[in-house]
PDB file of C-alpha atoms in Angstrom:
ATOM      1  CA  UNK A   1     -27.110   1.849   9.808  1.00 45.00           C
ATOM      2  CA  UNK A   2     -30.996   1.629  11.204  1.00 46.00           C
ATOM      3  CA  UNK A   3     -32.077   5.328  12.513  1.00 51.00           C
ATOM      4  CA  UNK A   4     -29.840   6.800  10.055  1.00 62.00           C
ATOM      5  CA  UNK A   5     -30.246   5.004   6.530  1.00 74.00           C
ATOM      6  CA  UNK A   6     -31.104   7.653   3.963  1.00 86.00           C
ATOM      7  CA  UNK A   7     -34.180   7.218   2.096  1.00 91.00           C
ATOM      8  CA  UNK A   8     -33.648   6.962  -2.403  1.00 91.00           C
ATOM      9  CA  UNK A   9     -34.477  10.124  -3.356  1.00 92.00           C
ATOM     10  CA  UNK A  10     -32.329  11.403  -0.896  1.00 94.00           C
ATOM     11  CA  UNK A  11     -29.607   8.597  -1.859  1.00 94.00           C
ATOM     12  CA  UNK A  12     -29.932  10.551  -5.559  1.00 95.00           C
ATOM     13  CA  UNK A  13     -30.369  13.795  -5.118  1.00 95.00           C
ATOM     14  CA  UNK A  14     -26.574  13.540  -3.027  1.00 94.00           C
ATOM     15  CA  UNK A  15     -25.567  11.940  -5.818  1.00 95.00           C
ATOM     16  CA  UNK A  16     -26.991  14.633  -8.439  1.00 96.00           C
ATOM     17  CA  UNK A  17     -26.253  17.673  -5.935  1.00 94.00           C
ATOM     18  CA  UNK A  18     -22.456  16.942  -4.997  1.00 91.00           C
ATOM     19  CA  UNK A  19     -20.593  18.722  -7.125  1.00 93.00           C
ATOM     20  CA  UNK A  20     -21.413  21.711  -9.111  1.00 93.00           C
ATOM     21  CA  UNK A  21     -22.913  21.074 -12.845  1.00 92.00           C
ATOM     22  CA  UNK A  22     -19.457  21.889 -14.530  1.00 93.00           C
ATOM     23  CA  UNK A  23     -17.177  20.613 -12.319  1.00 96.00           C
ATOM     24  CA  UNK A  24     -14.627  18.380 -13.126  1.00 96.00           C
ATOM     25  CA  UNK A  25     -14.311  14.693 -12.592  1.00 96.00           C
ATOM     26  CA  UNK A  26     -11.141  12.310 -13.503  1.00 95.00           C
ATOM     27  CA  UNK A  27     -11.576   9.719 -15.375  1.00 95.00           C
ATOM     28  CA  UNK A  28     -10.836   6.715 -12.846  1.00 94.00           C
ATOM     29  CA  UNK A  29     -13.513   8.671 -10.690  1.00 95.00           C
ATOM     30  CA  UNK A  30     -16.479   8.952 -13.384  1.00 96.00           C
ATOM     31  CA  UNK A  31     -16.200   5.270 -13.968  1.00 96.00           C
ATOM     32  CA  UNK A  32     -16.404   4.160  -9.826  1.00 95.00           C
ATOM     33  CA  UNK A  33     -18.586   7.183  -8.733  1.00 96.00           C
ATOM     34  CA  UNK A  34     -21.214   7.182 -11.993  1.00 97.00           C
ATOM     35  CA  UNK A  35     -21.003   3.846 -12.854  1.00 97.00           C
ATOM     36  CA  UNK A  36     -19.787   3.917 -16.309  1.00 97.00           C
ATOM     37  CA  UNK A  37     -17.352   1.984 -18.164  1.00 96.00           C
ATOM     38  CA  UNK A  38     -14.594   3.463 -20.975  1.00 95.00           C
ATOM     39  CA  UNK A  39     -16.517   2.856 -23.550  1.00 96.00           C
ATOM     40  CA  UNK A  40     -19.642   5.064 -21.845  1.00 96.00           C
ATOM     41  CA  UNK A  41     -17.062   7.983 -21.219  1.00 97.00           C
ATOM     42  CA  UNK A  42     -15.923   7.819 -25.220  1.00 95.00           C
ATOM     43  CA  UNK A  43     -18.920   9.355 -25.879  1.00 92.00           C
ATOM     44  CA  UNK A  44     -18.468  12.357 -24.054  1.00 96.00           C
ATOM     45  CA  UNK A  45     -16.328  15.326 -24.009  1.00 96.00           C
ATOM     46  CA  UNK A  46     -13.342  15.597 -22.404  1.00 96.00           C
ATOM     47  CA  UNK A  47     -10.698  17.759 -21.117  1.00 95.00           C
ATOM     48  CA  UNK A  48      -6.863  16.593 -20.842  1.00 93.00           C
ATOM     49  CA  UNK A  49      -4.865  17.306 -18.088  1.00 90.00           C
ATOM     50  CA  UNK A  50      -1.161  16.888 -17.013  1.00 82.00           C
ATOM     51  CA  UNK A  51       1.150  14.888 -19.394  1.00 71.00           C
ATOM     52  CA  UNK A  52       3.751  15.090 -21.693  1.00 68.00           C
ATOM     53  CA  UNK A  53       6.920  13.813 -22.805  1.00 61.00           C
ATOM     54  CA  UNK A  54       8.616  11.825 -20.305  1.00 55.00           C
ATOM     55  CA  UNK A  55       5.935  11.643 -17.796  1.00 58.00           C
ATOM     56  CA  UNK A  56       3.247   9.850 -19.302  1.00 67.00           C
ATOM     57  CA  UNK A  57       0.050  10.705 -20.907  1.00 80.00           C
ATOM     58  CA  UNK A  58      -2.804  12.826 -19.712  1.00 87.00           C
ATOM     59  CA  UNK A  59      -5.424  12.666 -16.977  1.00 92.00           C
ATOM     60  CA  UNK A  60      -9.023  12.673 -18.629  1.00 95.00           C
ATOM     61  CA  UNK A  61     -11.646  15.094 -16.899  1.00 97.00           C
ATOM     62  CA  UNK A  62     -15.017  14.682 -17.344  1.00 97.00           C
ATOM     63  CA  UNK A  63     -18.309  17.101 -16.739  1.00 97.00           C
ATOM     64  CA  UNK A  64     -20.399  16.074 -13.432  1.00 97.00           C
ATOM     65  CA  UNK A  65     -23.539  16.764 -15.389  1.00 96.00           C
ATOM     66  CA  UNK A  66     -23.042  14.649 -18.543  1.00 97.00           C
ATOM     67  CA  UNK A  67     -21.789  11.889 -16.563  1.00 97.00           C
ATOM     68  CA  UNK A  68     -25.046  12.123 -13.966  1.00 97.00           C
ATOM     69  CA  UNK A  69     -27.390  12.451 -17.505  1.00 97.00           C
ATOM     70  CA  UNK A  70     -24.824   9.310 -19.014  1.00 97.00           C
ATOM     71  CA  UNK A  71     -25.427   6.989 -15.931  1.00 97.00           C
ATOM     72  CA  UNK A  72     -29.290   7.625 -15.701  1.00 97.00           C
ATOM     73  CA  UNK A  73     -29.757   7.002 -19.155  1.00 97.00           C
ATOM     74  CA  UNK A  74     -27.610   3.983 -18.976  1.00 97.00           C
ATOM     75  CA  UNK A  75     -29.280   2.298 -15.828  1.00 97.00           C
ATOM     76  CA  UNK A  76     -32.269   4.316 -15.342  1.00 97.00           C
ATOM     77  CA  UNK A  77     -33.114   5.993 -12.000  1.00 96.00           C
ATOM     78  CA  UNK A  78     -34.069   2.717 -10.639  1.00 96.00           C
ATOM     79  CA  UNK A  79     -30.895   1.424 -11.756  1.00 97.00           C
ATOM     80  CA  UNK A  80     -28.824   4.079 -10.354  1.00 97.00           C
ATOM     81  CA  UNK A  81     -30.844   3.895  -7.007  1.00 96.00           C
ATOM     82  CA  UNK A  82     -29.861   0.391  -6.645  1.00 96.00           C
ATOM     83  CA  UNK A  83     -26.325   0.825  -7.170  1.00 96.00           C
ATOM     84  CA  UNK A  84     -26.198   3.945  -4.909  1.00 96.00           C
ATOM     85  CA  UNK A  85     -27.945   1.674  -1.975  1.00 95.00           C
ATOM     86  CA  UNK A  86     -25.619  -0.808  -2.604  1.00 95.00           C
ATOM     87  CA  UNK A  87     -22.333   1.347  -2.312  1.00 94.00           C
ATOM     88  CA  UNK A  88     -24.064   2.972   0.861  1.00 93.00           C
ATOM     89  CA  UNK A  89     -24.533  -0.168   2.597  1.00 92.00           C
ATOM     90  CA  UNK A  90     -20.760  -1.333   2.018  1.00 90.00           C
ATOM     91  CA  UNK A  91     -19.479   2.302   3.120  1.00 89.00           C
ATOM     92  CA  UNK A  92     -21.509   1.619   6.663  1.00 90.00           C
ATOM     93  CA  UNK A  93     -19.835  -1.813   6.810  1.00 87.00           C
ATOM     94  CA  UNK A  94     -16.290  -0.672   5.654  1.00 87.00           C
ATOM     95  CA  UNK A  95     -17.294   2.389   8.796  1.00 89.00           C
ATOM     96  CA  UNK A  96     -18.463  -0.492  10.953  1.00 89.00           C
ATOM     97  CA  UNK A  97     -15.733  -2.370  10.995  1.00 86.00           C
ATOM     98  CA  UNK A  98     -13.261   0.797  10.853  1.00 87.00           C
ATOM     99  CA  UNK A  99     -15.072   1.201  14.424  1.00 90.00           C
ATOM    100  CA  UNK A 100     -14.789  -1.850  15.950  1.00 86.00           C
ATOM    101  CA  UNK A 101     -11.246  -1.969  14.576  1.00 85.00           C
ATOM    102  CA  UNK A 102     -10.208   1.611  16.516  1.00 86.00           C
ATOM    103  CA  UNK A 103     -11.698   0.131  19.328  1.00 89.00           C
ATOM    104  CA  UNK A 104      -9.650  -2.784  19.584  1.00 85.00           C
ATOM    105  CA  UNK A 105      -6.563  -0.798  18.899  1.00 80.00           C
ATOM    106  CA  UNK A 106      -7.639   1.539  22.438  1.00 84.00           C
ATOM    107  CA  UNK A 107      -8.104  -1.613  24.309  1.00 82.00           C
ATOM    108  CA  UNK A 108      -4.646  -2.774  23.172  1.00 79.00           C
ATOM    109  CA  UNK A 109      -2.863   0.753  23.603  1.00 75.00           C
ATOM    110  CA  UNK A 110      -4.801   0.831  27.442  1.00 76.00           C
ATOM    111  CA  UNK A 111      -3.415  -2.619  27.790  1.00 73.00           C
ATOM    112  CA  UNK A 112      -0.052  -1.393  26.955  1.00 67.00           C
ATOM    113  CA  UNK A 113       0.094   1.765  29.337  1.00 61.00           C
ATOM    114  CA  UNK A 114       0.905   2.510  32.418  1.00 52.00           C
ATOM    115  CA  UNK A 115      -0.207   5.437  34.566  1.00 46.00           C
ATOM    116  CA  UNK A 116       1.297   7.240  37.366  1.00 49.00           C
ATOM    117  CA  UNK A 117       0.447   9.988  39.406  1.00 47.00           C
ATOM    118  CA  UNK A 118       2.698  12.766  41.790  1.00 54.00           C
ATOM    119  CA  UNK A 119       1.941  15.659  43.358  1.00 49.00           C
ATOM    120  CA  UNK A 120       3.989  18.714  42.492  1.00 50.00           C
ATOM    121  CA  UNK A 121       4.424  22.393  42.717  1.00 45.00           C
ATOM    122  CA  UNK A 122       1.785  23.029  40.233  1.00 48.00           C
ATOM    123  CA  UNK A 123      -0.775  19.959  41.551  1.00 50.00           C
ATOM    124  CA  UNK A 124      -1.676  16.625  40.697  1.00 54.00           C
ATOM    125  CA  UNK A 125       0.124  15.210  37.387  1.00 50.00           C
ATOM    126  CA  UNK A 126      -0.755  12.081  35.891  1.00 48.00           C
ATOM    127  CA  UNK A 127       2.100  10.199  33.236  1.00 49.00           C
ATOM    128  CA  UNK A 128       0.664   8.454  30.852  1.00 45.00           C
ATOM    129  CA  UNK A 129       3.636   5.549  29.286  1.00 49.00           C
ATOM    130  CA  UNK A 130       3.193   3.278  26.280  1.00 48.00           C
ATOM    131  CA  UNK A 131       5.406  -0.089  26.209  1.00 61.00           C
ATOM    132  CA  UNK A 132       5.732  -0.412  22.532  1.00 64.00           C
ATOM    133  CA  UNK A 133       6.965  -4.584  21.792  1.00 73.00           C
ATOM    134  CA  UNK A 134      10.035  -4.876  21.073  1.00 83.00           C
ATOM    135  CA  UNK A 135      10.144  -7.670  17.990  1.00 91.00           C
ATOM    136  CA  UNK A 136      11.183 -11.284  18.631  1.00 93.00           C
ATOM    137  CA  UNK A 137      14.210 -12.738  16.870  1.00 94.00           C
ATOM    138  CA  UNK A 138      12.218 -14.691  14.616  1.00 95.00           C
ATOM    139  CA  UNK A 139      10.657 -11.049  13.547  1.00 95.00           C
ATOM    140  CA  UNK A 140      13.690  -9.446  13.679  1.00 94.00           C
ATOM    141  CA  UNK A 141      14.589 -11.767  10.746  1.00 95.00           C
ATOM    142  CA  UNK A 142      11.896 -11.890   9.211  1.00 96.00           C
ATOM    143  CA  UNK A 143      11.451  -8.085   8.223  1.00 95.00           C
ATOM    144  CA  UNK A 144      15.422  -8.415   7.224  1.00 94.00           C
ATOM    145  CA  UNK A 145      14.970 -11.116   4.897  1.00 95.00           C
ATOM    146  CA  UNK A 146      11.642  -9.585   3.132  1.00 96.00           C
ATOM    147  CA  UNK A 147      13.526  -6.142   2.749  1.00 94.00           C
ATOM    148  CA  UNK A 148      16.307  -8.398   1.049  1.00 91.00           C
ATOM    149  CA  UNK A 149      13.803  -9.803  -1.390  1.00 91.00           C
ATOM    150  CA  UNK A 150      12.744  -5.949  -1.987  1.00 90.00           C
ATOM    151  CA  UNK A 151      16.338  -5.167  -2.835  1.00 84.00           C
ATOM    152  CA  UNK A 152      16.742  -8.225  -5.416  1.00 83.00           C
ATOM    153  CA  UNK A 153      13.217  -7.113  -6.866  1.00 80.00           C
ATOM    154  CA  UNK A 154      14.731  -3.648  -7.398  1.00 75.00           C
ATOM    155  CA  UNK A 155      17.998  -5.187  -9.139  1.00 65.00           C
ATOM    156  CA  UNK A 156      20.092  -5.393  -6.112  1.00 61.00           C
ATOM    157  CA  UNK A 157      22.361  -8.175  -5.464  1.00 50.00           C
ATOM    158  CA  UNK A 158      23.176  -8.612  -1.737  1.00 44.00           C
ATOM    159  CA  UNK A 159      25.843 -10.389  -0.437  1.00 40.00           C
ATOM    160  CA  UNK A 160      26.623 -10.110   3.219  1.00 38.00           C
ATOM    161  CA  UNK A 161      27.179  -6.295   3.630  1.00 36.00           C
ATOM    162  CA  UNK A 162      27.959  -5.499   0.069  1.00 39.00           C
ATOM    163  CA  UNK A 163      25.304  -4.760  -2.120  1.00 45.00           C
ATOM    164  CA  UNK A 164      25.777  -4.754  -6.372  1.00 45.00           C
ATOM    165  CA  UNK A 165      23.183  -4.367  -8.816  1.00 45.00           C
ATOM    166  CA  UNK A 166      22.350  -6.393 -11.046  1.00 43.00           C
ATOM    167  CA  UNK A 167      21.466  -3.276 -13.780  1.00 44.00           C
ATOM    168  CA  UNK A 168      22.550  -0.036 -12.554  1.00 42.00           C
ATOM    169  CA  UNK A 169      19.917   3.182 -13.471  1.00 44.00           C
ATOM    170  CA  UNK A 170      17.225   0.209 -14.312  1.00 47.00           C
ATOM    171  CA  UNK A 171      15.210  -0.658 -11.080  1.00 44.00           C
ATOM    172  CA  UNK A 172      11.463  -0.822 -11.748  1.00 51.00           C
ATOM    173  CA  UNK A 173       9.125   1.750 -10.608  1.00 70.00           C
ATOM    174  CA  UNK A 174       7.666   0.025  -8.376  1.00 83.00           C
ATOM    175  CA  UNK A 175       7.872  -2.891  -6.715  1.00 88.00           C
ATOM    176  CA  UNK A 176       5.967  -5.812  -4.989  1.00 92.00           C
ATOM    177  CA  UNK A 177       7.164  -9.228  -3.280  1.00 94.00           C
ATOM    178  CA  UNK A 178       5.049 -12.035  -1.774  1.00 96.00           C
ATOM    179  CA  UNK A 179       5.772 -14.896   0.449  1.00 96.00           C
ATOM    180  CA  UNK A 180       3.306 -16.985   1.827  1.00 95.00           C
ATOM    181  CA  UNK A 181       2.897 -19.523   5.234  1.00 95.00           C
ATOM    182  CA  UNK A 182       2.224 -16.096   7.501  1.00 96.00           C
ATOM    183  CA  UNK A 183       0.260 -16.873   9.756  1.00 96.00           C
ATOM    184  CA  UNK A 184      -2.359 -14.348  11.843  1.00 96.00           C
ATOM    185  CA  UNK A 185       0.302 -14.130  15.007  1.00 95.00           C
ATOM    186  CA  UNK A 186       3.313 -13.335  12.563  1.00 96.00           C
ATOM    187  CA  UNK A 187       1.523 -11.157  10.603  1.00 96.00           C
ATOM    188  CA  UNK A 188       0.182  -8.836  14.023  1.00 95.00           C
ATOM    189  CA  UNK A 189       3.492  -8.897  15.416  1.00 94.00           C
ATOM    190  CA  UNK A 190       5.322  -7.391  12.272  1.00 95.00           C
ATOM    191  CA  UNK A 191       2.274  -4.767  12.216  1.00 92.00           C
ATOM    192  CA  UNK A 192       3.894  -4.464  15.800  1.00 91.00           C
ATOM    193  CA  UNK A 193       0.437  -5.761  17.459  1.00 91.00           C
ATOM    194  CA  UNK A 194       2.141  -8.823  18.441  1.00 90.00           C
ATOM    195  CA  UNK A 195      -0.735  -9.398  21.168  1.00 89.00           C
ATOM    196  CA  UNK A 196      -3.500  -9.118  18.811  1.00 91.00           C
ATOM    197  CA  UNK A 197      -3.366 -12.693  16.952  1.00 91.00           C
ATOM    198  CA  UNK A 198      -7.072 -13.073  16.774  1.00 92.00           C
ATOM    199  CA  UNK A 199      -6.307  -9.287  14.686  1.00 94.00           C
ATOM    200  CA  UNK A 200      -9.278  -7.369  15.944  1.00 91.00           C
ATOM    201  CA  UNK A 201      -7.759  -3.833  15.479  1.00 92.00           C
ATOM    202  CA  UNK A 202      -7.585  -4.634  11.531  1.00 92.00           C
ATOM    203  CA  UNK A 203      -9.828  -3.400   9.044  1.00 89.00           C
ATOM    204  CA  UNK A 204     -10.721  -6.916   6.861  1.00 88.00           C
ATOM    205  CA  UNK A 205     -11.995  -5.660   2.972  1.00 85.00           C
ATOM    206  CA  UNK A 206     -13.218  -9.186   1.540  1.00 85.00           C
ATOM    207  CA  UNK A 207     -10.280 -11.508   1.922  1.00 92.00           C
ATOM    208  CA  UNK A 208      -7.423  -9.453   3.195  1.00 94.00           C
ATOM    209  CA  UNK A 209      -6.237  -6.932   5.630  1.00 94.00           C
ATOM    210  CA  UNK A 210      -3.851  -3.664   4.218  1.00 94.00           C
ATOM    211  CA  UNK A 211      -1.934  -1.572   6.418  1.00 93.00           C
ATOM    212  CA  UNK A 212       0.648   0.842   5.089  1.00 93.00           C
ATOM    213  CA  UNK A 213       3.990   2.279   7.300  1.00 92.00           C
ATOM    214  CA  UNK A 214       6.957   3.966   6.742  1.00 93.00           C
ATOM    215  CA  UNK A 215       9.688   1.795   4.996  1.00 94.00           C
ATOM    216  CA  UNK A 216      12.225   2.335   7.421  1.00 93.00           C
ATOM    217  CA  UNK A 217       9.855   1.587  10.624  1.00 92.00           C
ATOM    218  CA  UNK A 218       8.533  -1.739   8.792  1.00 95.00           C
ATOM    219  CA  UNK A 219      11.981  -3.068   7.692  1.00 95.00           C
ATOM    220  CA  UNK A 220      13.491  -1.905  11.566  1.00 92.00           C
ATOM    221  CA  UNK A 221      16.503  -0.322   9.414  1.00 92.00           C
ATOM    222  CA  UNK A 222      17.770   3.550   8.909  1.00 90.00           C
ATOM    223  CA  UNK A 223      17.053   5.332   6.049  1.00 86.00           C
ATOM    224  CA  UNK A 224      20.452   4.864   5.196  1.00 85.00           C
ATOM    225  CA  UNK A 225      20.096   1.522   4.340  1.00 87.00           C
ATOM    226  CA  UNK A 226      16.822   1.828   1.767  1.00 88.00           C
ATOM    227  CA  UNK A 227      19.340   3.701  -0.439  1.00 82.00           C
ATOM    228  CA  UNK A 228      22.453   2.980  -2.041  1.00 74.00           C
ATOM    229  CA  UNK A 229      24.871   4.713  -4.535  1.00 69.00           C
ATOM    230  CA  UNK A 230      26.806   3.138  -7.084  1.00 64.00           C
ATOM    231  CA  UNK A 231      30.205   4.166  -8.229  1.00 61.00           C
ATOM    232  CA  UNK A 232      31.462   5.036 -11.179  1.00 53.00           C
ATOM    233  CA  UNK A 233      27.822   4.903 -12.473  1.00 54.00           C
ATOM    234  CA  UNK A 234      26.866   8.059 -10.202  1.00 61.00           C
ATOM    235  CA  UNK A 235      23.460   6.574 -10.059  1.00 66.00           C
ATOM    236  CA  UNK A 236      21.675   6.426  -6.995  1.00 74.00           C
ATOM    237  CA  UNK A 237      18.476   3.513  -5.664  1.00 77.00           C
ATOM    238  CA  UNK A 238      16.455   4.287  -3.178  1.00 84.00           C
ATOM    239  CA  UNK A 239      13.612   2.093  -1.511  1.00 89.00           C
ATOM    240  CA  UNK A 240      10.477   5.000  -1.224  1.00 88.00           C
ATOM    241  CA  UNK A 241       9.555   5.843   1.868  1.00 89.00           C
ATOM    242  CA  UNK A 242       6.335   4.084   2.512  1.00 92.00           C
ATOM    243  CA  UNK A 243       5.374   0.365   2.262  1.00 94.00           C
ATOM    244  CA  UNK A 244       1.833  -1.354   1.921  1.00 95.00           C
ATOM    245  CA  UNK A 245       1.068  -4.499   3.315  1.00 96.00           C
ATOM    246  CA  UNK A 246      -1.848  -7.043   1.890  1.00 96.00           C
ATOM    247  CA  UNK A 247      -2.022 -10.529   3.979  1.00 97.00           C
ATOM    248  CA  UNK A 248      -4.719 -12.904   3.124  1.00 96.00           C
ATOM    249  CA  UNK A 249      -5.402 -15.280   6.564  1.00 95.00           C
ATOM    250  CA  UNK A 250      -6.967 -17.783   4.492  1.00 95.00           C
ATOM    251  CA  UNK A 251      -4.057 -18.681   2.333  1.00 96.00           C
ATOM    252  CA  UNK A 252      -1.690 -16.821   4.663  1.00 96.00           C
ATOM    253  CA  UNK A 253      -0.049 -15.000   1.879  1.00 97.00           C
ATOM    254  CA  UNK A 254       1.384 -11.594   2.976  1.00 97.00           C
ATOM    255  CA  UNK A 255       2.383  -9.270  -0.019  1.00 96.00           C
ATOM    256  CA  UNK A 256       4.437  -6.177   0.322  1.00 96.00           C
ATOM    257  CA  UNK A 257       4.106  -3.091  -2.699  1.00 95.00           C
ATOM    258  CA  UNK A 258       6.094   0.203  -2.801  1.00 93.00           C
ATOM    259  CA  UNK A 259       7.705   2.375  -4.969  1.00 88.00           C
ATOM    260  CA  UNK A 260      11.468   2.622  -6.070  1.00 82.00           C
ATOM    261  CA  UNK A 261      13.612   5.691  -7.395  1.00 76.00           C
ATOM    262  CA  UNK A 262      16.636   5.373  -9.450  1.00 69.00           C
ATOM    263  CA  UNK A 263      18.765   9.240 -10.026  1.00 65.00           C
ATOM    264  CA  UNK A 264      21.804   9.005 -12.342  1.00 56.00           C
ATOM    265  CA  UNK A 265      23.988  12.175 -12.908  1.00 51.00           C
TER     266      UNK A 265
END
């Protein structure tokens, strides 16, 4: 952060010189990047994007250079300034800690490898082998009983090996379970760090930790058991293919979001 902190103006005129004077900017974007709020952007012209019947309504897209004019008259350049230095300094600490994280996940891949070296026809080669942990019982279970809450969330009903739903065609769109009493060394172990309990090689943002994975890798099951088809509805629910993980070590809650599809013929 020392050597390489950007001075104000140059802190604004990145800001002001990013994009081109017309370019376009989505709504969700003008109100994080400019610092504006809805009823700043009502003000200004728009252009609509995307949307229609059946899949929602349209994506708002603003002008970079009425948005830039907006948030200076708005906060003033001192103003603005302030907020840029602000988001600077938590983008160094977010890359700081993104750092330090990557180099706590080397030190545990180094820790898991094993090296060997032979001399053949065509010289010296050295192997390089990772010993990925296998998961304990207790995890084993664990990630079996959260994908069984995911699967009553979705309007599943699971007994033993049969699975019913509840409302055929009507899972939600998405999904998101929470249990709590997680502590650090469970939650690095399902991450499959099981060795990292103090979890150094996570990225902390305020109070929790997120890490996203495939669904099948973080439940340990095939693919063929995130989806399931229902006769004679001839509708089809599938668990989506990727998972993310929030767990907050204070409270040791661990919450798991993703997305759900339901296709009926």
């Amino acid at each position: 952060m020392g050597d390489s902190y950007p001075s104000a103006r140059d802190l604004l005129d990145d800001w002001i010189d990013k994009l081109g004077s017309y370019d376009m900017v989505s709504s969700a974007e003008a109100k994080k990047e400019y610092f504006l709020t809805a009823s700043d952007l009502a003000t200004l012209f728009y252009e609509p994007v995307g949307g229609g019947v059946g899949i929602g309504s349209a994506t708002k897209y603003y002008i970079h250079r009425y948005l830039v004019q907006t948030s200076l008259r708005k906060h003033g350049i001192d103003g603005v300034v302030q907020k840029l230095e602000a988001k600077h300094k938590r983008e160094e600490k977010k890359r700081m800690k993104e750092e330090q994280a990557e180099e706590a996940r080397k030190r545990l891949m180094a820790a898991a490898s094993t090296s060997t070296t032979e001399m053949t026809h065509i010289g010296r080669v050295t192997t390089t082998t990772i010993r990925i942990p296998r998961d304990s019982q207790e995890i084993k279970n664990l990630r079996g009983g959260l994908l069984n809450m995911v699967k009553e969330n979705m309007g599943f009903k699971t007994t033993g090996w049969i699975v019913l739903p509840y409302y055929c065609g009507r899972a939600p769109k998405n999904w998101r379970i929470e249990t709590t009493g997680i502590s650090k060394a469970t939650f690095a172990a399902l991450m499959f760090r099981p060795t990292d309990v103090d979890l150094e090689s996570f990225v902390q943002n305020g109070a929790y930790y997120t890490e996203k994975y495939r669904a099948s890798n973080f439940f340990g099951v095939d693919e063929t058991r995130l989806t399931k088809y229902f006769e004679p509805e001839y509708v089809t629910q599938k668990i989506g293919s990727s998972v993310t993980v929030r767990y907050k070590p204070s409270t040791m809650e661990l919450s798991i979001s993703g997305s759900a599809e339901t296709c009926g013929w």
